[in-house]
Amino acid sequence: MLRAYARYEPLDFDISIYTYKCNFDVPEDFGEIGAVLVENEYSKKMFFKNIVLDNGVTFTCESWVHSKNDNPDKRIFFADKSYLPSETPNGLKSLREQDMISLRGNGEGERKSFERIYDYDLYNDLGAPDEGSSLARPVLGGEKQPYPRRCTGREMSSIDPLTETRTLLPFYIPADEDFSEIKQVTFGARTLYSALHAVVPVLKSVFTDKTKGFPLFTDIDMLFNQGVNVPAPDDGVLSALPILLKKIDDTKNAVIQFEMPETLERDKFSWLSDEEFCRQMLAGLNPCSIQLVKEWPLMSKLDPEIYGPAESLITKEIVEKEIKDFMTFDEALAQKKLFMLDYHDLLLPYVNKLRDIETTTLYGSRTLMLLTPDGTLRPLAIELTHPPYDGKPQWKHVYTPARTATDLWLWRLAKAHVLAHDAGYHQLISHWLLRTHCATEPYIIATNRHLSQMHPMSRLLLPHCRYTMQINSLARLILINAGVEDPTAPHGLKLAIEDYPYANDANLVESDEELQAWWNEIRMVGHGDKKDEPWWPQLKTQEDLIGIVSTIMWVTAGQHSAVNFGQYDLGGYIPYRPTVARTNMPNEDPTDEEWQSFVDRPEDTLLKCFPSQLQGIQTLVLYNVLSSHSPDEEYIGGITNATWEADPTIKATFEEFRGRLNELEAVIDSRNIDPTLKNRYGVGLVPYQLLIPYSESGVTGRGVANSISI
């Protein structure tokens, strides 16, 4: 082992970048240098970009190095050359193992900000029992509440020993998972925290009645045309969201004015269209929930003793009446033309609990649709169900596209309820739990614990892990309160709808102990509550590995981009996609006065069902932040890895991949102007651009980020 001391030369004082240099002589028989051990003698941690030797050997670091005052152990960095465990040079084997052990920790104690320890825990930090019993939340994870695992690091609650304490920022995550300074200044965790904990109180001071709805549809439009007058920003509070802060006048008032969402800009009345209602399920924010109808009659799987009769009121006769111009019911079922958005069994157990909350309601819902000859979906019926409550029997009703004025407004209200259900499912299940954020964190933890820096799979996966743990920790702190399991079956939709914008866009492996430990821990620990499920793939061959890694990369890049970066443009106009329904359907046990109010002013009834003014504006603030690309965003195929650059074969393959991504953008653009693809092209339609690979910073409605970074 060779030793030397490095001294710095300032490179850029403005951004605190320094070059450290040292000299040492390497004996001729020393062999190839494969690792560098670094000791930081300063009192605080330092960020290392890379280490370069005179002979051209590079050590890409991109990592924080702790002070020796905090931890006397030296940091280990390996050269950019990759090695499988079985190929590791003898001189590096012990260092390879030592480095991974340091990342696992011992499972004890509270984590410190300088540490790089990755360990697992249940989701036991969603509540705050130390601040009152009303703020306690159930622990998610375990046999009763299956849930993925997350990174741990804080002390336990003094009130509930099963709950971790919830702290304000900073929030422990391993040092290398934190946002860069650029992202912190723009659209990162600090902006999100500021938006909800600083801007929202200002809004509450203006909208003192948190239950008040929008009196007129023009009041919703004013959020984009004129803005909201609020008190002038104090101590930089509102400056956290400069894109929303339009002006400050001499009277010390400020105006928060929202950019016009693309749905509103293209067609203000698209939300009234049945076709657009269905198109959202294929080319909107939540395109993975629609299912093919395979069995009839539609039946609930819930206990009828608790939730009431299981059979749906959507009958064959109702469907026949709606599709008689196209085909018979039997033909539609046999030809796979019937589709359903089914939130009936998922939501019904929560209906009574939600209805106990003031100005909030819920139903179990089913929405039945027909695939028409031109490839678009047409709604046939919506069924809303309320389970037995307070001695009253189950209530359910089927709504169909209207032929009378009363039915028209009931149909519009039923669609608003369904959209609210879909918006909730999108955020909690499609976006958070099953398909992106929450499901990904165990993969990140296991990758750092079991795949060495030198492992080629580590270098392939880590760009897809960037910032995810940071944004997840912030989500737990300020957004997420509870969760439910998704029971949906495979939908079979891709095989039946050709114009589906979202969908269209061995021995060596088995003997690799790092890969096997990585995959075993993901299954047995990270997703331990589902470890015995039959759908887990085996990891024995190179084909298995390709499938697993490709899936992880798709989830972190394409899947997340599809459900995240369109939130402002596709969800920002409240009538187009309400996030909550606040009132019951007018025909559910109304009083004479309530029914007459609906008959006289149906528009008022619909506006009262939409989110309140405060809820709507809070959602716009949140959507604006979450839909924004940071200036330092890394896009799929955009930035190569130093290790790949050094290998001609890998570099050529990556360049080929990048070229195919450019072709993909051209294909998507051509599809969006193809008049035969009616789910993409048409007057007033927002083109489907969420899977176009690259984007500028800000709210663009496009761009596939490498990782779940917001």
mmCIF file with all atom_site columns, C-alpha atoms in Angstrom, residues 84-221:
data_model
loop_
_atom_site.group_PDB
_atom_site.id
_atom_site.type_symbol
_atom_site.label_atom_id
_atom_site.label_alt_id
_atom_site.label_comp_id
_atom_site.label_asym_id
_atom_site.label_entity_id
_atom_site.label_seq_id
_atom_site.pdbx_PDB_ins_code
_atom_site.Cartn_x
_atom_site.Cartn_y
_atom_site.Cartn_z
_atom_site.occupancy
_atom_site.B_iso_or_equiv
_atom_site.pdbx_formal_charge
_atom_site.auth_seq_id
_atom_site.auth_comp_id
_atom_site.auth_asym_id
_atom_site.auth_atom_id
_atom_site.pdbx_PDB_model_num
ATOM 1   C CA . LEU A 1 84  ? -17.497 -9.535  -11.357 1.00 0.00 ? 84  LEU A CA 1
ATOM 2   C CA . PRO A 1 85  ? -16.856 -11.040 -7.903  1.00 0.00 ? 85  PRO A CA 1
ATOM 3   C CA . SER A 1 86  ? -15.132 -14.092 -9.388  1.00 0.00 ? 86  SER A CA 1
ATOM 4   C CA . GLU A 1 87  ? -12.828 -11.880 -11.480 1.00 0.00 ? 87  GLU A CA 1
ATOM 5   C CA . THR A 1 88  ? -11.741 -9.515  -8.698  1.00 0.00 ? 88  THR A CA 1
ATOM 6   C CA . PRO A 1 89  ? -7.924  -9.249  -8.388  1.00 0.00 ? 89  PRO A CA 1
ATOM 7   C CA . ASN A 1 90  ? -6.678  -10.803 -5.157  1.00 0.00 ? 90  ASN A CA 1
ATOM 8   C CA . GLY A 1 91  ? -5.422  -7.464  -3.863  1.00 0.00 ? 91  GLY A CA 1
ATOM 9   C CA . LEU A 1 92  ? -8.918  -5.960  -4.076  1.00 0.00 ? 92  LEU A CA 1
ATOM 10  C CA . LYS A 1 93  ? -11.074 -8.795  -2.729  1.00 0.00 ? 93  LYS A CA 1
ATOM 11  C CA . SER A 1 94  ? -10.874 -7.837  0.937   1.00 0.00 ? 94  SER A CA 1
ATOM 12  C CA . LEU A 1 95  ? -11.400 -4.141  0.141   1.00 0.00 ? 95  LEU A CA 1
ATOM 13  C CA . ARG A 1 96  ? -14.432 -5.007  -1.981  1.00 0.00 ? 96  ARG A CA 1
ATOM 14  C CA . GLU A 1 97  ? -16.034 -6.871  0.915   1.00 0.00 ? 97  GLU A CA 1
ATOM 15  C CA . GLN A 1 98  ? -14.967 -4.265  3.483   1.00 0.00 ? 98  GLN A CA 1
ATOM 16  C CA . ASP A 1 99  ? -16.622 -1.476  1.515   1.00 0.00 ? 99  ASP A CA 1
ATOM 17  C CA . MET A 1 100 ? -19.958 -3.296  1.271   1.00 0.00 ? 100 MET A CA 1
ATOM 18  C CA . ILE A 1 101 ? -19.928 -4.176  4.974   1.00 0.00 ? 101 ILE A CA 1
ATOM 19  C CA . SER A 1 102 ? -19.494 -0.489  5.824   1.00 0.00 ? 102 SER A CA 1
ATOM 20  C CA . LEU A 1 103 ? -22.682 0.323   3.890   1.00 0.00 ? 103 LEU A CA 1
ATOM 21  C CA . ARG A 1 104 ? -24.799 -2.230  5.753   1.00 0.00 ? 104 ARG A CA 1
ATOM 22  C CA . GLY A 1 105 ? -24.159 -1.039  9.297   1.00 0.00 ? 105 GLY A CA 1
ATOM 23  C CA . ASN A 1 106 ? -25.039 -3.147  12.320  1.00 0.00 ? 106 ASN A CA 1
ATOM 24  C CA . GLY A 1 107 ? -28.774 -2.461  12.454  1.00 0.00 ? 107 GLY A CA 1
ATOM 25  C CA . GLU A 1 108 ? -28.517 -0.449  15.652  1.00 0.00 ? 108 GLU A CA 1
ATOM 26  C CA . GLY A 1 109 ? -28.594 3.186   16.700  1.00 0.00 ? 109 GLY A CA 1
ATOM 27  C CA . GLU A 1 110 ? -29.758 6.446   15.171  1.00 0.00 ? 110 GLU A CA 1
ATOM 28  C CA . ARG A 1 111 ? -28.139 7.420   11.902  1.00 0.00 ? 111 ARG A CA 1
ATOM 29  C CA . LYS A 1 112 ? -25.990 10.544  11.552  1.00 0.00 ? 112 LYS A CA 1
ATOM 30  C CA . SER A 1 113 ? -25.926 12.859  8.539   1.00 0.00 ? 113 SER A CA 1
ATOM 31  C CA . PHE A 1 114 ? -22.361 11.927  7.559   1.00 0.00 ? 114 PHE A CA 1
ATOM 32  C CA . GLU A 1 115 ? -23.106 8.188   7.388   1.00 0.00 ? 115 GLU A CA 1
ATOM 33  C CA . ARG A 1 116 ? -23.691 6.071   4.292   1.00 0.00 ? 116 ARG A CA 1
ATOM 34  C CA . ILE A 1 117 ? -25.566 3.213   5.957   1.00 0.00 ? 117 ILE A CA 1
ATOM 35  C CA . TYR A 1 118 ? -28.428 1.517   4.121   1.00 0.00 ? 118 TYR A CA 1
ATOM 36  C CA . ASP A 1 119 ? -30.819 -0.500  6.271   1.00 0.00 ? 119 ASP A CA 1
ATOM 37  C CA . TYR A 1 120 ? -34.490 -1.511  6.240   1.00 0.00 ? 120 TYR A CA 1
ATOM 38  C CA . ASP A 1 121 ? -37.539 -0.748  8.332   1.00 0.00 ? 121 ASP A CA 1
ATOM 39  C CA . LEU A 1 122 ? -41.311 -0.810  8.099   1.00 0.00 ? 122 LEU A CA 1
ATOM 40  C CA . TYR A 1 123 ? -43.285 2.288   7.180   1.00 0.00 ? 123 TYR A CA 1
ATOM 41  C CA . ASN A 1 124 ? -43.607 3.249   10.817  1.00 0.00 ? 124 ASN A CA 1
ATOM 42  C CA . ASP A 1 125 ? -43.023 6.991   10.446  1.00 0.00 ? 125 ASP A CA 1
ATOM 43  C CA . LEU A 1 126 ? -46.287 8.100   8.834   1.00 0.00 ? 126 LEU A CA 1
ATOM 44  C CA . GLY A 1 127 ? -47.781 9.360   12.092  1.00 0.00 ? 127 GLY A CA 1
ATOM 45  C CA . ALA A 1 128 ? -46.659 11.546  14.976  1.00 0.00 ? 128 ALA A CA 1
ATOM 46  C CA . PRO A 1 129 ? -47.947 9.944   18.208  1.00 0.00 ? 129 PRO A CA 1
ATOM 47  C CA . ASP A 1 130 ? -45.621 12.139  20.278  1.00 0.00 ? 130 ASP A CA 1
ATOM 48  C CA . GLU A 1 131 ? -47.733 15.115  19.201  1.00 0.00 ? 131 GLU A CA 1
ATOM 49  C CA . GLY A 1 132 ? -51.093 13.568  20.067  1.00 0.00 ? 132 GLY A CA 1
ATOM 50  C CA . SER A 1 133 ? -53.065 10.346  19.673  1.00 0.00 ? 133 SER A CA 1
ATOM 51  C CA . SER A 1 134 ? -55.062 11.810  16.776  1.00 0.00 ? 134 SER A CA 1
ATOM 52  C CA . LEU A 1 135 ? -51.838 11.947  14.759  1.00 0.00 ? 135 LEU A CA 1
ATOM 53  C CA . ALA A 1 136 ? -50.985 8.269   15.252  1.00 0.00 ? 136 ALA A CA 1
ATOM 54  C CA . ARG A 1 137 ? -50.966 6.129   12.111  1.00 0.00 ? 137 ARG A CA 1
ATOM 55  C CA . PRO A 1 138 ? -50.830 2.364   11.599  1.00 0.00 ? 138 PRO A CA 1
ATOM 56  C CA . VAL A 1 139 ? -47.511 0.718   10.815  1.00 0.00 ? 139 VAL A CA 1
ATOM 57  C CA . LEU A 1 140 ? -47.430 -0.395  7.182   1.00 0.00 ? 140 LEU A CA 1
ATOM 58  C CA . GLY A 1 141 ? -45.494 -3.597  6.617   1.00 0.00 ? 141 GLY A CA 1
ATOM 59  C CA . GLY A 1 142 ? -45.865 -7.040  8.098   1.00 0.00 ? 142 GLY A CA 1
ATOM 60  C CA . GLU A 1 143 ? -48.454 -9.783  7.851   1.00 0.00 ? 143 GLU A CA 1
ATOM 61  C CA . LYS A 1 144 ? -51.486 -7.587  8.578   1.00 0.00 ? 144 LYS A CA 1
ATOM 62  C CA . GLN A 1 145 ? -50.486 -4.630  6.404   1.00 0.00 ? 145 GLN A CA 1
ATOM 63  C CA . PRO A 1 146 ? -48.145 -5.890  3.634   1.00 0.00 ? 146 PRO A CA 1
ATOM 64  C CA . TYR A 1 147 ? -45.905 -3.106  2.353   1.00 0.00 ? 147 TYR A CA 1
ATOM 65  C CA . PRO A 1 148 ? -42.418 -2.634  0.890   1.00 0.00 ? 148 PRO A CA 1
ATOM 66  C CA . ARG A 1 149 ? -39.581 -1.630  3.196   1.00 0.00 ? 149 ARG A CA 1
ATOM 67  C CA . ARG A 1 150 ? -37.894 1.754   3.355   1.00 0.00 ? 150 ARG A CA 1
ATOM 68  C CA . CYS A 1 151 ? -34.618 3.159   4.634   1.00 0.00 ? 151 CYS A CA 1
ATOM 69  C CA . THR A 1 152 ? -34.425 3.677   8.379   1.00 0.00 ? 152 THR A CA 1
ATOM 70  C CA . GLY A 1 153 ? -32.373 5.974   10.542  1.00 0.00 ? 153 GLY A CA 1
ATOM 71  C CA . ARG A 1 154 ? -34.177 7.833   13.350  1.00 0.00 ? 154 ARG A CA 1
ATOM 72  C CA . GLU A 1 155 ? -34.883 7.213   17.020  1.00 0.00 ? 155 GLU A CA 1
ATOM 73  C CA . MET A 1 156 ? -38.121 5.588   18.120  1.00 0.00 ? 156 MET A CA 1
ATOM 74  C CA . SER A 1 157 ? -41.113 7.462   19.521  1.00 0.00 ? 157 SER A CA 1
ATOM 75  C CA . SER A 1 158 ? -41.304 7.871   23.290  1.00 0.00 ? 158 SER A CA 1
ATOM 76  C CA . ILE A 1 159 ? -45.054 7.194   23.147  1.00 0.00 ? 159 ILE A CA 1
ATOM 77  C CA . ASP A 1 160 ? -45.145 4.292   20.685  1.00 0.00 ? 160 ASP A CA 1
ATOM 78  C CA . PRO A 1 161 ? -42.009 2.111   20.610  1.00 0.00 ? 161 PRO A CA 1
ATOM 79  C CA . LEU A 1 162 ? -43.038 0.693   17.210  1.00 0.00 ? 162 LEU A CA 1
ATOM 80  C CA . THR A 1 163 ? -43.013 4.130   15.561  1.00 0.00 ? 163 THR A CA 1
ATOM 81  C CA . GLU A 1 164 ? -40.042 6.162   14.396  1.00 0.00 ? 164 GLU A CA 1
ATOM 82  C CA . THR A 1 165 ? -40.073 9.856   15.217  1.00 0.00 ? 165 THR A CA 1
ATOM 83  C CA . ARG A 1 166 ? -40.937 12.362  12.508  1.00 0.00 ? 166 ARG A CA 1
ATOM 84  C CA . THR A 1 167 ? -38.488 15.222  12.342  1.00 0.00 ? 167 THR A CA 1
ATOM 85  C CA . LEU A 1 168 ? -38.220 18.414  10.380  1.00 0.00 ? 168 LEU A CA 1
ATOM 86  C CA . LEU A 1 169 ? -35.446 18.808  7.844   1.00 0.00 ? 169 LEU A CA 1
ATOM 87  C CA . PRO A 1 170 ? -32.751 17.547  7.661   1.00 0.00 ? 170 PRO A CA 1
ATOM 88  C CA . PHE A 1 171 ? -34.170 14.054  7.344   1.00 0.00 ? 171 PHE A CA 1
ATOM 89  C CA . TYR A 1 172 ? -31.717 11.130  7.481   1.00 0.00 ? 172 TYR A CA 1
ATOM 90  C CA . ILE A 1 173 ? -30.867 9.450   4.258   1.00 0.00 ? 173 ILE A CA 1
ATOM 91  C CA . PRO A 1 174 ? -27.411 8.110   3.336   1.00 0.00 ? 174 PRO A CA 1
ATOM 92  C CA . ALA A 1 175 ? -25.156 11.021  2.447   1.00 0.00 ? 175 ALA A CA 1
ATOM 93  C CA . ASP A 1 176 ? -24.883 10.188  -1.255  1.00 0.00 ? 176 ASP A CA 1
ATOM 94  C CA . GLU A 1 177 ? -28.671 10.134  -1.711  1.00 0.00 ? 177 GLU A CA 1
ATOM 95  C CA . ASP A 1 178 ? -29.144 13.850  -0.992  1.00 0.00 ? 178 ASP A CA 1
ATOM 96  C CA . PHE A 1 179 ? -30.119 16.375  -3.649  1.00 0.00 ? 179 PHE A CA 1
ATOM 97  C CA . SER A 1 180 ? -27.416 18.395  -5.346  1.00 0.00 ? 180 SER A CA 1
ATOM 98  C CA . GLU A 1 181 ? -27.218 22.108  -4.609  1.00 0.00 ? 181 GLU A CA 1
ATOM 99  C CA . ILE A 1 182 ? -28.771 22.885  -8.004  1.00 0.00 ? 182 ILE A CA 1
ATOM 100 C CA . LYS A 1 183 ? -31.797 20.706  -7.357  1.00 0.00 ? 183 LYS A CA 1
ATOM 101 C CA . GLN A 1 184 ? -32.215 22.043  -3.815  1.00 0.00 ? 184 GLN A CA 1
ATOM 102 C CA . VAL A 1 185 ? -32.361 25.582  -5.141  1.00 0.00 ? 185 VAL A CA 1
ATOM 103 C CA . THR A 1 186 ? -34.882 24.772  -7.863  1.00 0.00 ? 186 THR A CA 1
ATOM 104 C CA . PHE A 1 187 ? -37.426 21.972  -7.698  1.00 0.00 ? 187 PHE A CA 1
ATOM 105 C CA . GLY A 1 188 ? -36.202 19.672  -4.986  1.00 0.00 ? 188 GLY A CA 1
ATOM 106 C CA . ALA A 1 189 ? -37.210 18.737  -1.503  1.00 0.00 ? 189 ALA A CA 1
ATOM 107 C CA . ARG A 1 190 ? -36.625 22.186  -0.081  1.00 0.00 ? 190 ARG A CA 1
ATOM 108 C CA . THR A 1 191 ? -38.999 23.729  -2.630  1.00 0.00 ? 191 THR A CA 1
ATOM 109 C CA . LEU A 1 192 ? -41.619 21.076  -1.943  1.00 0.00 ? 192 LEU A CA 1
ATOM 110 C CA . TYR A 1 193 ? -41.289 21.609  1.788   1.00 0.00 ? 193 TYR A CA 1
ATOM 111 C CA . SER A 1 194 ? -41.437 25.391  1.383   1.00 0.00 ? 194 SER A CA 1
ATOM 112 C CA . ALA A 1 195 ? -44.452 25.171  -0.895  1.00 0.00 ? 195 ALA A CA 1
ATOM 113 C CA . LEU A 1 196 ? -46.560 23.162  1.507   1.00 0.00 ? 196 LEU A CA 1
ATOM 114 C CA . HIS A 1 197 ? -45.343 24.566  4.816   1.00 0.00 ? 197 HIS A CA 1
ATOM 115 C CA . ALA A 1 198 ? -44.867 28.210  3.901   1.00 0.00 ? 198 ALA A CA 1
ATOM 116 C CA . VAL A 1 199 ? -46.965 29.074  0.866   1.00 0.00 ? 199 VAL A CA 1
ATOM 117 C CA . VAL A 1 200 ? -50.005 27.068  1.971   1.00 0.00 ? 200 VAL A CA 1
ATOM 118 C CA . PRO A 1 201 ? -50.387 28.959  5.292   1.00 0.00 ? 201 PRO A CA 1
ATOM 119 C CA . VAL A 1 202 ? -50.368 32.185  3.276   1.00 0.00 ? 202 VAL A CA 1
ATOM 120 C CA . LEU A 1 203 ? -53.155 30.779  1.118   1.00 0.00 ? 203 LEU A CA 1
ATOM 121 C CA . LYS A 1 204 ? -55.084 29.731  4.220   1.00 0.00 ? 204 LYS A CA 1
ATOM 122 C CA . SER A 1 205 ? -54.932 33.310  5.461   1.00 0.00 ? 205 SER A CA 1
ATOM 123 C CA . VAL A 1 206 ? -56.739 34.332  2.271   1.00 0.00 ? 206 VAL A CA 1
ATOM 124 C CA . PHE A 1 207 ? -59.168 31.409  2.032   1.00 0.00 ? 207 PHE A CA 1
ATOM 125 C CA . THR A 1 208 ? -60.294 31.400  5.649   1.00 0.00 ? 208 THR A CA 1
ATOM 126 C CA . ASP A 1 209 ? -63.205 29.030  4.983   1.00 0.00 ? 209 ASP A CA 1
ATOM 127 C CA . LYS A 1 210 ? -61.425 25.832  4.006   1.00 0.00 ? 210 LYS A CA 1
ATOM 128 C CA . THR A 1 211 ? -64.706 24.203  2.918   1.00 0.00 ? 211 THR A CA 1
ATOM 129 C CA . LYS A 1 212 ? -65.839 26.954  0.551   1.00 0.00 ? 212 LYS A CA 1
ATOM 130 C CA . GLY A 1 213 ? -66.068 25.838  -3.038  1.00 0.00 ? 213 GLY A CA 1
ATOM 131 C CA . PHE A 1 214 ? -65.671 27.821  -6.226  1.00 0.00 ? 214 PHE A CA 1
ATOM 132 C CA . PRO A 1 215 ? -68.905 29.847  -6.667  1.00 0.00 ? 215 PRO A CA 1
ATOM 133 C CA . LEU A 1 216 ? -68.576 29.934  -10.467 1.00 0.00 ? 216 LEU A CA 1
ATOM 134 C CA . PHE A 1 217 ? -66.569 28.165  -13.150 1.00 0.00 ? 217 PHE A CA 1
ATOM 135 C CA . THR A 1 218 ? -65.096 31.561  -14.017 1.00 0.00 ? 218 THR A CA 1
ATOM 136 C CA . ASP A 1 219 ? -63.582 31.649  -10.520 1.00 0.00 ? 219 ASP A CA 1
ATOM 137 C CA . ILE A 1 220 ? -61.560 28.566  -11.435 1.00 0.00 ? 220 ILE A CA 1
ATOM 138 C CA . ASP A 1 221 ? -60.444 30.232  -14.657 1.00 0.00 ? 221 ASP A CA 1
#
